[in-house]
Coordinates of C-alpha atoms in Angstrom, one line a residue:
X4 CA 55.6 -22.4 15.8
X5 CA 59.1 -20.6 15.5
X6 CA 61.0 -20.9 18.6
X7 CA 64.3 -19.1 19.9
X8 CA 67.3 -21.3 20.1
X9 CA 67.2 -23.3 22.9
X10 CA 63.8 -22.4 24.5
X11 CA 60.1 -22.7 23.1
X12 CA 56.6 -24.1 24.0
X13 CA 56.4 -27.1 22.3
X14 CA 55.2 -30.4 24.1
X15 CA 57.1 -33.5 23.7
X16 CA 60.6 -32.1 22.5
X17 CA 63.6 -32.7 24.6
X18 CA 64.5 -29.9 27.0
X19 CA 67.4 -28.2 28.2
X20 CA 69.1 -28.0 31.4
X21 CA 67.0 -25.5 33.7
X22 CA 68.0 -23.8 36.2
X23 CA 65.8 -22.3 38.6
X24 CA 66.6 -19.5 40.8
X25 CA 65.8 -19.4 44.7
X26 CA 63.9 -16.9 46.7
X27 CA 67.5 -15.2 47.4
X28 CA 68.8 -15.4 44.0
X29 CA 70.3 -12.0 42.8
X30 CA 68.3 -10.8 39.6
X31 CA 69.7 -11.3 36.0
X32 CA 72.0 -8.9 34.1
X33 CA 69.2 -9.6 31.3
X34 CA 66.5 -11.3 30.2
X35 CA 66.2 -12.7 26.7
X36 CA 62.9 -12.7 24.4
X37 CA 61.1 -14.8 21.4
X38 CA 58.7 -12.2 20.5
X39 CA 56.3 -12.0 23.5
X40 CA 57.8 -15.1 25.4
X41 CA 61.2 -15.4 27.9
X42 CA 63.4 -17.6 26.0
X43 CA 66.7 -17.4 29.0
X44 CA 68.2 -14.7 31.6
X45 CA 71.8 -14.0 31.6
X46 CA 73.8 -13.7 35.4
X47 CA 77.3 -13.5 35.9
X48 CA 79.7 -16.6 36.8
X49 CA 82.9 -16.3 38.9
X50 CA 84.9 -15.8 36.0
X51 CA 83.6 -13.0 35.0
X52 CA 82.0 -14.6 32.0
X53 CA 78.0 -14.6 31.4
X54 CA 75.7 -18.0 32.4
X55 CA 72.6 -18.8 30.2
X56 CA 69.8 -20.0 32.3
X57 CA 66.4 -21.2 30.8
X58 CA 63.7 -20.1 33.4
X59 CA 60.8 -23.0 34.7
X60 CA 58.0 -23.1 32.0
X61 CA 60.2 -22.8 28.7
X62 CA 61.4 -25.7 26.5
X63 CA 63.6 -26.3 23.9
X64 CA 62.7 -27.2 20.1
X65 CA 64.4 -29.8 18.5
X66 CA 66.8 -28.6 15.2
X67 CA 64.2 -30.1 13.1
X68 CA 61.5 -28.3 14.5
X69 CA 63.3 -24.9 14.7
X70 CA 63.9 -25.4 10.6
X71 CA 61.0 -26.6 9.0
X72 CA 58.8 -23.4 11.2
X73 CA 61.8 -20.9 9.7
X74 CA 61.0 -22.7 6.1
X75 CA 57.1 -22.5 6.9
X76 CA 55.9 -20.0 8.8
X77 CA 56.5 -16.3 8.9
X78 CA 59.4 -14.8 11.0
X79 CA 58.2 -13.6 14.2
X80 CA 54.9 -16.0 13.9
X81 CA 52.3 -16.1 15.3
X82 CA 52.9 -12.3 16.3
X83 CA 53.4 -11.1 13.0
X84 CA 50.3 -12.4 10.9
X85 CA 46.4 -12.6 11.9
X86 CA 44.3 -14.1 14.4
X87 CA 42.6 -15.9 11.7
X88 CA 46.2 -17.0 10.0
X89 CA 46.7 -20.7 11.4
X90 CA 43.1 -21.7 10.4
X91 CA 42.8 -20.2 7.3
X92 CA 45.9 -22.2 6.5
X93 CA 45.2 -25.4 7.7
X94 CA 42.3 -25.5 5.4
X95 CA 43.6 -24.0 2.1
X96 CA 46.6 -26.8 3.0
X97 CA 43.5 -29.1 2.6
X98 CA 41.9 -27.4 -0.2
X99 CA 45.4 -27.9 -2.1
X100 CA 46.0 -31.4 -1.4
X101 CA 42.3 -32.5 -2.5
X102 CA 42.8 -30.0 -5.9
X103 CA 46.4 -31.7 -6.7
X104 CA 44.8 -35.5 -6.3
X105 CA 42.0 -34.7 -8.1
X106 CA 44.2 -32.4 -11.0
X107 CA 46.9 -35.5 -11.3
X108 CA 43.6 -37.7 -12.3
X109 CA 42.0 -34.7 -14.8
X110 CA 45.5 -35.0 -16.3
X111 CA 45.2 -38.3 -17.1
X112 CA 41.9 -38.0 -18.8
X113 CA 43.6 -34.6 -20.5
X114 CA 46.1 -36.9 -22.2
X115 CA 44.2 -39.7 -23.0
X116 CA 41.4 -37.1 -24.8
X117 CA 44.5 -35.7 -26.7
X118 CA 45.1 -39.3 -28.1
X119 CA 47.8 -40.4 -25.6
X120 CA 47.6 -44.1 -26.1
X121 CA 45.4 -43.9 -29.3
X122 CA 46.8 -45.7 -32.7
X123 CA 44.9 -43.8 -34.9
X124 CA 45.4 -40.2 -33.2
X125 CA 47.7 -37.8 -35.2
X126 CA 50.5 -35.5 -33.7
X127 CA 49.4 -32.7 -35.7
X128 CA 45.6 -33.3 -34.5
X129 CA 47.3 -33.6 -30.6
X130 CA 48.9 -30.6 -31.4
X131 CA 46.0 -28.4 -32.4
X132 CA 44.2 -29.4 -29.5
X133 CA 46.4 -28.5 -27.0
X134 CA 47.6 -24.9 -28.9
X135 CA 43.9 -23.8 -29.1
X136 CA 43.4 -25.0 -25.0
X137 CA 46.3 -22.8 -24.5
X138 CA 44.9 -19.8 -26.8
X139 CA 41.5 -20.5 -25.6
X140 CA 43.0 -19.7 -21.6
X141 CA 45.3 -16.6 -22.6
X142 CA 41.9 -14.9 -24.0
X143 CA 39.8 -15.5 -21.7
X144 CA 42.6 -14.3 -18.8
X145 CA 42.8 -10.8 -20.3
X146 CA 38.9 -10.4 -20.7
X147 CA 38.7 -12.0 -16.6
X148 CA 40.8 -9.0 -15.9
X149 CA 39.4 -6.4 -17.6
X150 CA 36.0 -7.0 -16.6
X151 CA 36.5 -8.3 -12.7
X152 CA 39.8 -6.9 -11.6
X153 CA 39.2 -4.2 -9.4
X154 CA 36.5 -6.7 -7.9
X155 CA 39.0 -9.3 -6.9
X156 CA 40.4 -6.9 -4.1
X157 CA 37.1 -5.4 -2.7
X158 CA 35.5 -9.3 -2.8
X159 CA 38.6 -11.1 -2.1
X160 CA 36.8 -14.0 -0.2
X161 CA 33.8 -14.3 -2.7
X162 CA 36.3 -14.6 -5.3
X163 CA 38.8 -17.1 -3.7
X164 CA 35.3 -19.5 -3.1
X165 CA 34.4 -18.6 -7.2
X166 CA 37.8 -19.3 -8.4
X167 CA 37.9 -22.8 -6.4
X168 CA 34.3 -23.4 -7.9
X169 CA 35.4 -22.7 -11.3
X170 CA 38.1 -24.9 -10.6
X171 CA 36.5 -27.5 -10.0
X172 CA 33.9 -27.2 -13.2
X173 CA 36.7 -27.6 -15.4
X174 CA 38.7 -30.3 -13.8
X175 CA 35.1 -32.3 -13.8
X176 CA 35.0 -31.1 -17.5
X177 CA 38.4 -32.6 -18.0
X178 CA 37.7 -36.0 -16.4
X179 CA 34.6 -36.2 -19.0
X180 CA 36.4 -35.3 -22.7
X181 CA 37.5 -39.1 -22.8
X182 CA 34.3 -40.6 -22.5
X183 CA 33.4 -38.7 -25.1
X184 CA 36.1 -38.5 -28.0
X185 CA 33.8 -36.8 -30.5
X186 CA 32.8 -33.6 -28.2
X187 CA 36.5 -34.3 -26.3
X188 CA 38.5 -31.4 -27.9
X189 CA 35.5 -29.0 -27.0
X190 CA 35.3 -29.4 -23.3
X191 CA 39.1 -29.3 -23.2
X192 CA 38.9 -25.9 -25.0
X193 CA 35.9 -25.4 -22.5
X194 CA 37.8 -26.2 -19.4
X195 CA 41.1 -24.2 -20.9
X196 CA 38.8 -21.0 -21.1
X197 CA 38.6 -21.4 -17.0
X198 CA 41.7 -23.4 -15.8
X199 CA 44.3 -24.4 -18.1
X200 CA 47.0 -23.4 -17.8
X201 CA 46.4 -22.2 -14.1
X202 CA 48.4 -19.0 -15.2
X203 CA 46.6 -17.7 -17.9
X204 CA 42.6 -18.5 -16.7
X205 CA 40.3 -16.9 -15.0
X206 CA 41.0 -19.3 -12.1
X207 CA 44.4 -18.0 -12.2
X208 CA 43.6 -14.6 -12.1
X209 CA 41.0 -14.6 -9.8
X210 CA 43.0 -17.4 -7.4
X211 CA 46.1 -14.9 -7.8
X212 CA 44.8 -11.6 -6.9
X213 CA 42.5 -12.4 -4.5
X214 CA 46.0 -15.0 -2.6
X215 CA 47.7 -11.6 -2.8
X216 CA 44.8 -9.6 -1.2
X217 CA 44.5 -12.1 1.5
X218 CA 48.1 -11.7 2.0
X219 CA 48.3 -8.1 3.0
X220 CA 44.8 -8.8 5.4
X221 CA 47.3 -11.5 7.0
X222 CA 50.7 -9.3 7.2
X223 CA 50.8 -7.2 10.9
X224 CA 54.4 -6.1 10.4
X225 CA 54.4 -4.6 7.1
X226 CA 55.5 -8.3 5.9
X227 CA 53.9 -8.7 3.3
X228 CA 56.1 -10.5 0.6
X229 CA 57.2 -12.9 3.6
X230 CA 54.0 -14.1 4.2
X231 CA 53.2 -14.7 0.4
X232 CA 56.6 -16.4 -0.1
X233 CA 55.8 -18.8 3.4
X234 CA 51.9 -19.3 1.8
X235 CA 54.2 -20.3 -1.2
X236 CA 56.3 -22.8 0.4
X237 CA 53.6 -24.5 2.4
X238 CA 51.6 -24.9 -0.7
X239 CA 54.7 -26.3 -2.2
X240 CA 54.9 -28.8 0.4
X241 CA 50.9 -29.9 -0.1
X242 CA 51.1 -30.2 -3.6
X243 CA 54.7 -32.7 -3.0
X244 CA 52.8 -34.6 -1.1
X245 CA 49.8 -35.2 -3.4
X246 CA 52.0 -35.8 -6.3
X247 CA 53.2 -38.5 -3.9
X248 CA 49.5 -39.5 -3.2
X249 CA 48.6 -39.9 -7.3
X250 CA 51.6 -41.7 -7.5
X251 CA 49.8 -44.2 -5.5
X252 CA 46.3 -43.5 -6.0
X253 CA 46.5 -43.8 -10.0
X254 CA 47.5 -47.6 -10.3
X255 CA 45.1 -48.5 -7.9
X256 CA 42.3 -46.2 -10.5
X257 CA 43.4 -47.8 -13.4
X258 CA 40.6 -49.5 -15.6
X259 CA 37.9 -49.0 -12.4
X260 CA 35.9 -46.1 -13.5
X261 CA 33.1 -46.8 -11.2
X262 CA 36.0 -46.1 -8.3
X263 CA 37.3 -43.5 -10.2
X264 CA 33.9 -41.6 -9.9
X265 CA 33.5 -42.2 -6.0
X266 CA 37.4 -40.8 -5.4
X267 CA 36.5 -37.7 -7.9
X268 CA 33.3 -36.9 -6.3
X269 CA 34.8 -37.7 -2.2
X270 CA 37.6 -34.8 -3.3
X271 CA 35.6 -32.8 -5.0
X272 CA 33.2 -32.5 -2.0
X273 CA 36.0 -32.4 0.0
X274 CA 37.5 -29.2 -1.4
X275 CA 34.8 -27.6 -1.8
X276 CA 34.1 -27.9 1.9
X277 CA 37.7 -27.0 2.5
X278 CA 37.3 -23.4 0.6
X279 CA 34.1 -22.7 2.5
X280 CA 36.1 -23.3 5.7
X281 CA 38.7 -21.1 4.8
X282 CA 37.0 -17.9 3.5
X283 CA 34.7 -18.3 6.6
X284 CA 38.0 -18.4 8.7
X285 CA 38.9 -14.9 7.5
X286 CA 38.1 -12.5 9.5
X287 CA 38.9 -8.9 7.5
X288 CA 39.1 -5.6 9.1
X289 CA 38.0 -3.6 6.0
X290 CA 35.1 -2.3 4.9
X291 CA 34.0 -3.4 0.9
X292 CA 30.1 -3.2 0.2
X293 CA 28.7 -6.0 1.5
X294 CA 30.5 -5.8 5.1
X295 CA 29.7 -2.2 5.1
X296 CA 25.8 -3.3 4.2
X297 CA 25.5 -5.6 7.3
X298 CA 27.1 -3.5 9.6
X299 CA 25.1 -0.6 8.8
X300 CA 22.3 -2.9 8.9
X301 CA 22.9 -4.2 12.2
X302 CA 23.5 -0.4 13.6
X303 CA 20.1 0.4 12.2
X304 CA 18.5 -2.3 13.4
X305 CA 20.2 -2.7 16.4
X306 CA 21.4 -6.7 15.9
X307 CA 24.5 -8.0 17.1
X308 CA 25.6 -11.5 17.6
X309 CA 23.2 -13.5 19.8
X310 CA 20.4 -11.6 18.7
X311 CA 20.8 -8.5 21.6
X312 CA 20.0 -5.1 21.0
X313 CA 22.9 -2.4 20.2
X314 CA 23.0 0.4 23.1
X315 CA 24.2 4.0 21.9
X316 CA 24.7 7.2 22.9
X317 CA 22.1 9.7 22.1
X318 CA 23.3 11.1 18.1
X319 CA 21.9 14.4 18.5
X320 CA 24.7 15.4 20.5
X321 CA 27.8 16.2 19.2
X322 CA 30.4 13.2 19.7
X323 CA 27.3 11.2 19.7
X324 CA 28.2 6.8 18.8
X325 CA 25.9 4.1 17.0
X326 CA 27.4 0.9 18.5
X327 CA 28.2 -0.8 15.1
X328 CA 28.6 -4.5 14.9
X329 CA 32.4 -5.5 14.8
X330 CA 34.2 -7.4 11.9
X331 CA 33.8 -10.5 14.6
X332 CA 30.1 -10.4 13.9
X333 CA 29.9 -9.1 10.3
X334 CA 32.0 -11.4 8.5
X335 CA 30.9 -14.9 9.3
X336 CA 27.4 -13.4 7.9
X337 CA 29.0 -12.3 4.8
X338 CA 27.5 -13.8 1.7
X339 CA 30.2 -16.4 0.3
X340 CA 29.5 -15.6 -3.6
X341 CA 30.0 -12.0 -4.9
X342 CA 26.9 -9.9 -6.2
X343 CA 24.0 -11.7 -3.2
X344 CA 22.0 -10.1 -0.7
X345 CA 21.9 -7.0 -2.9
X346 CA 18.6 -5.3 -3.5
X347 CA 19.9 -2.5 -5.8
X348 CA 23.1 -1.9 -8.1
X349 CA 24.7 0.9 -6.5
X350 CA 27.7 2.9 -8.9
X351 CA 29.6 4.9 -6.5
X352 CA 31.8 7.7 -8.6
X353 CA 28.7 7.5 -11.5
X354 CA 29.2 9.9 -14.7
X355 CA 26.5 12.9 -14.8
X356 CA 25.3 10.9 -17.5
X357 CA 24.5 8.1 -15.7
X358 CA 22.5 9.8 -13.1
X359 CA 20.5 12.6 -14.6
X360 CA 19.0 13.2 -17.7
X361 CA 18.1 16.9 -17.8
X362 CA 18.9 20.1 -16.3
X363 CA 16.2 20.2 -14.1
X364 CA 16.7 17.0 -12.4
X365 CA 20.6 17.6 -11.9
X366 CA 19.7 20.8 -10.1
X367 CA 17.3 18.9 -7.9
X368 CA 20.3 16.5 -7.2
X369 CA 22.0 19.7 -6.1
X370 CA 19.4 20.6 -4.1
X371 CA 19.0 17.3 -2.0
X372 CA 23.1 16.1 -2.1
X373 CA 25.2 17.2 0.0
X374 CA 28.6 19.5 -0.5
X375 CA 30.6 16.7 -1.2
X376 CA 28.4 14.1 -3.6
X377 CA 24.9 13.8 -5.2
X378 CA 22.7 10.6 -5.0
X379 CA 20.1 9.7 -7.5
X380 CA 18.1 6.8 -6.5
X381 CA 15.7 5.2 -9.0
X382 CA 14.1 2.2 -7.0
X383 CA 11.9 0.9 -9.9
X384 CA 15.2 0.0 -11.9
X385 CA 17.0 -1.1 -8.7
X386 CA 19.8 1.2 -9.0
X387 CA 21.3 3.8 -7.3
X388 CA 24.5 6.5 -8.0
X389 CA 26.5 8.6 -6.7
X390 CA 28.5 11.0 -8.4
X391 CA 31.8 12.0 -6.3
X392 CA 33.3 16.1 -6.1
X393 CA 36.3 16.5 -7.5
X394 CA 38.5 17.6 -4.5
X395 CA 36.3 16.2 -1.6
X396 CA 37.9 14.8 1.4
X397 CA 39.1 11.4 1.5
X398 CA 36.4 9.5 3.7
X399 CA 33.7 10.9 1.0
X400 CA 33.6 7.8 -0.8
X401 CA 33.1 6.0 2.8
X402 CA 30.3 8.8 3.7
X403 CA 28.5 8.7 0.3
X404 CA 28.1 4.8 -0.4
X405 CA 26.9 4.5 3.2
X406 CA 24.2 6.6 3.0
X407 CA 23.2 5.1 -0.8
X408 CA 23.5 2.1 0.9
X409 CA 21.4 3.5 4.0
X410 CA 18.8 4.0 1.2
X411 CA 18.8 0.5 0.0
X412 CA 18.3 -0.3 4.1
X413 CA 14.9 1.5 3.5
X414 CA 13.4 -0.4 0.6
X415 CA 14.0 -3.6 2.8
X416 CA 11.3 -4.8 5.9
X417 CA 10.7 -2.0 8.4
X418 CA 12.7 -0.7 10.8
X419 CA 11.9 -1.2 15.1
X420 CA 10.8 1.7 16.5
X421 CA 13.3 1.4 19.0
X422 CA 16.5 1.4 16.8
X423 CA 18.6 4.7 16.7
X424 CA 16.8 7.2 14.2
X425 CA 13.8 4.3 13.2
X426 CA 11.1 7.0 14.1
X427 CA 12.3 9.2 11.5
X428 CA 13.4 6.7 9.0
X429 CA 10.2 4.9 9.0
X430 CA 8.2 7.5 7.1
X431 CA 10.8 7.7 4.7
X432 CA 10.3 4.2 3.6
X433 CA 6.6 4.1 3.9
X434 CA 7.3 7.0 1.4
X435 CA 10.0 4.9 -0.6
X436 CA 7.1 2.0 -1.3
X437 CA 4.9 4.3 -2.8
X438 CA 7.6 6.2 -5.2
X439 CA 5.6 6.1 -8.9
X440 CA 7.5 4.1 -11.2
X441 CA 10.3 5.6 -12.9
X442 CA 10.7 8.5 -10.9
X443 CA 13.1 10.0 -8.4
X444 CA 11.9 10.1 -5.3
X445 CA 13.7 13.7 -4.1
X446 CA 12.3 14.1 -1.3
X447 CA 13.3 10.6 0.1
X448 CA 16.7 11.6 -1.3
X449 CA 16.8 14.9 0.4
X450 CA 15.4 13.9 4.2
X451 CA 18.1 11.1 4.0
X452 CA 20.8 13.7 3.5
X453 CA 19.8 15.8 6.1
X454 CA 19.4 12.9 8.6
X455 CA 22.5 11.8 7.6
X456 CA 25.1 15.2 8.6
X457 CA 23.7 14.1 12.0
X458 CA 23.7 9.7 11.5
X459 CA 26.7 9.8 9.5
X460 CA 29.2 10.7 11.6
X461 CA 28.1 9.1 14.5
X462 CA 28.3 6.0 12.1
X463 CA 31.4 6.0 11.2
X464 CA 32.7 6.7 14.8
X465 CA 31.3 3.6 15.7
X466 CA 32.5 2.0 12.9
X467 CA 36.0 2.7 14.8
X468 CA 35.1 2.4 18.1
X469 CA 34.1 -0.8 16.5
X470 CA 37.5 -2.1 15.1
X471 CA 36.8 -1.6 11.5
X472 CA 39.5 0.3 9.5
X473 CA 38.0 3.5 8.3
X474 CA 41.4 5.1 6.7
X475 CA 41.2 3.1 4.1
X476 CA 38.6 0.6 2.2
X477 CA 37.3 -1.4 -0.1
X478 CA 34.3 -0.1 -1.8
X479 CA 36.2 0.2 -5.4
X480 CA 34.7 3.9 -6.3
X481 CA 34.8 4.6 -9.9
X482 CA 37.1 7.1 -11.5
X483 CA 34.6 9.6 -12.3
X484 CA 34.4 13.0 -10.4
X485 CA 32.3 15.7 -11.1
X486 CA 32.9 19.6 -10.6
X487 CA 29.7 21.4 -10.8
X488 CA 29.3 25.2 -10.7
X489 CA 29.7 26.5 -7.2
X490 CA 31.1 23.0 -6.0
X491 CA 33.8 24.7 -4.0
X492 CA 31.1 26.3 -1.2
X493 CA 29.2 23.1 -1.8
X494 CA 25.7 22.3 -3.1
X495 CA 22.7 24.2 -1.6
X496 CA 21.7 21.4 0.8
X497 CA 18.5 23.1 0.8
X498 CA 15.5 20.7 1.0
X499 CA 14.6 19.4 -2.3
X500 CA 10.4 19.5 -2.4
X501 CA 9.2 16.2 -3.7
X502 CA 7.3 16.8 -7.1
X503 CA 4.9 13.8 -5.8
X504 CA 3.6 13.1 -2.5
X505 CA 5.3 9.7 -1.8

């Protein structure tokens, strides 16, 4: 912990001088802070000069101590980071340590697959093998970013645990090639296309963009790039020290594969573990699709932590509040790998094309959207979209995936009676599970929108009241908007009959 000179909290370390003031001493011309904490008060001497005084309960840290937390840790620590900072920390520090061992021993095998070693390898056929890893790596890092990217923001923790995973795969994939030269070059290529080189792979892509996303969760004061360039130095620091550790560790490896095996497979589990520790350390404030599905899950069904039930305030008044549950009880429930506990594939900012496919039924969408955006739902193929106004307000996208997502709640298991709205949303999935297949259940689609001017609000004002950050999220809308004749009063918001009875 950073410390002011000559005071801090630290046990063990040397202290100054203190000087303790009596019941009749006068008080001090000023008082000096480290962040939060007294660090010294200033009185006048009979010289006219200024005396430093260290009050009772503050210590000083040694020079040391004072440097390597300036090197480390963010200025004005633990003030200006997360709750959720130190922990998340201590276990990537773990994470990287196990990965280093474990990568200094993959690029042993690398080497001796390549022919290191080898009388009757080639350094043209070395060559080869290691240009097409490299090629193999820069490929498959441009198509990783084109297909996931805006992903590895709104899923920042499921990605950090995938790119770790992945990691993993190909350093096992490594430590295999030389135990089997013919196939060797293959799962080099094989472990290229997902590691190697960490810069240009999908684990450096994914382990990149999602460090940076972590980093502005982590940053209170707007300090961003000194965070990343502390999370930098520390994992500079780790990966000394298992360079260090190999040096060590691989003599003691050497012609013991048995050994080798039991060391591979202790670090592997071991960082594995690690990354699970530290994604469930994180505790983020924003809303992306999964958080957003539990806590409107637990506001419907009245679940918080401990298994109570959620009191609110009655919604049919104006200023009405659905106790939501907080990021504190949403995220260590968050599924750890992207695209689980899903029950339909929801495009929020769809094309028109995507979600009708005839006049008739774009008018019926119309009919039973709102002014702002238009659901289709088509529970047979598991999908639901939402196409966005051009010009709506800037919580729509916030509004409009939590009500598609508040039709997703209804094909799941029944709601109590008791939870806020279940007496009228109950029909409406009775209704749901009877939907003929292939058609659009309008009616569904319609009721939900009219429940929802009254539900949604109140929704997202607990969502506040809740701690969650509803000024900006996570729930990476597509770029499509639509601007439909008559889209500046609005649609019609008129009840949209249901062709079947459902």
């Amino acid at each position: 912990m950073v410390g002011p000179e000559g005071g801090g909290t630290g046990p063990g370390w040397p202290a100054p001088p203190r000087v303790s003031p009596g019941p009749s001493a006068p008080p001090p011309l000023c008082r000096e802070l480290w962040g939060p904490r007294e660090a010294a008060r200033y009185q006048g001497d009979s010289r006219g000069g200024l005396q430093r005084l260290v009050p009772p309960g503050a210590c000083s840290h040694s020079g040391l101590r004072r440097a390597a937390a300036r090197v480390l840790l963010p200025q004005g620590y633990p003030e200006s980071v997360s709750p959720d900072y130190l922990q998340y920390q201590c276990w990537d520090a773990l994470q990287a340590l196990c990965s280093t061992l474990t990568g200094a021993l993959a690029t042993r095998a690398v080497l001796q697959a390549v022919g290191v070693g080898d009388s009757a390898a080639t350094v043209t056929g070395a060559t080869l093998t290691w240009v097409l890893r490299d090629g193999v790596g820069m490929v498959t890092r441009i198509a990783f970013a084109w297909l996931q990217g805006t992903r590895l923001d709104c899923e920042a923790k499921q990605w950090r645990l995938v790119a770790d995973v992945l990691n993993d795969l190909a350093l096992v994939l490594e430590l295999l090639a030389p135990a089997w030269p013919p196939i060797g070059p293959a799962l080099l290529t094989l472990a290229a296309a997902v590691k190697v080189p960490l810069p240009q792979c999908i684990v450096g892509v994914a382990g990149g963009a999602t460090r940076a996303a972590l980093a502005v969760h982590q940053a209170r004061r707007d300090n961003m790039a000194d965070v990343a360039a502390k999370d930098s130095s520390q994992e500079t620091l780790v990966n000394g020290a298992g360079l260090l550790l190999a040096l060590l560790l691989l003599p003691l490896l050497e012609g013991r594969p048995w050994l080798t095996g039991l060391v591979v497979t202790l670090l592997l589990v071991t960082h594995l573990g690690a990354n699970v520790g530290a994604v469930g350390a994180l505790c983020l404030p924003t809303l992306n699709r999964p958080r957003l599905r539990l806590a409107l899950g637990g506001a419907l069904r009245g679940v918080v932590r401990g298994g109570g039930a959620l009191a609110h305030r009655p919604i049919w008044e104006d200023g009405g509040v659905i106790n939501v549950p907080s990021p504190e009880d949403v995220n260590p429930r968050e599924p750890l790998l992207p695209g689980f506990s899903t029950r339909l594939n929801l495009h929020l900012g769809a094309p028109l094309h995507r979600l009708v496919k005839s006049e008739a039924e774009f008018k019926k969408a119309l009919e039973c959207g709102t002014e702002d955006y238009i659901i289709v739902l088509r529970p047979s193929q598991g999908w639901v979209g939402v196409g966005l106004r051009q010009g709506a307000p800037p919580d729509t996208p916030l509004r409009a995936c939590a009500q598609a997502l508040l039709l997703e709640e209804l094909l799941g298991p029944d709601l109590p009676l008791g939870a806020p709205m279940g007496a009228a949303l109950r029909p409406l999935q009775r209704r749901l599970r009877h939907c003929p297949p292939g058609m659009v259940p309008w009616g569904v689609v319609a009721e939900s929108s009219r429940l929802w001017r009254t539900l949604g609000p109140a929704f997202l004002r607990g969502l506040t009241a809740a701690g969650w950050e509803t000024h900006r999220h996570l729930l990476a809308p597509d770029e499509w908007q639509l601007e439909w004749a008559g889209s500046e009063g609005g649609a019609s918001g008129k009840p949209c009959p249901s062709p079947h009875p459902q």
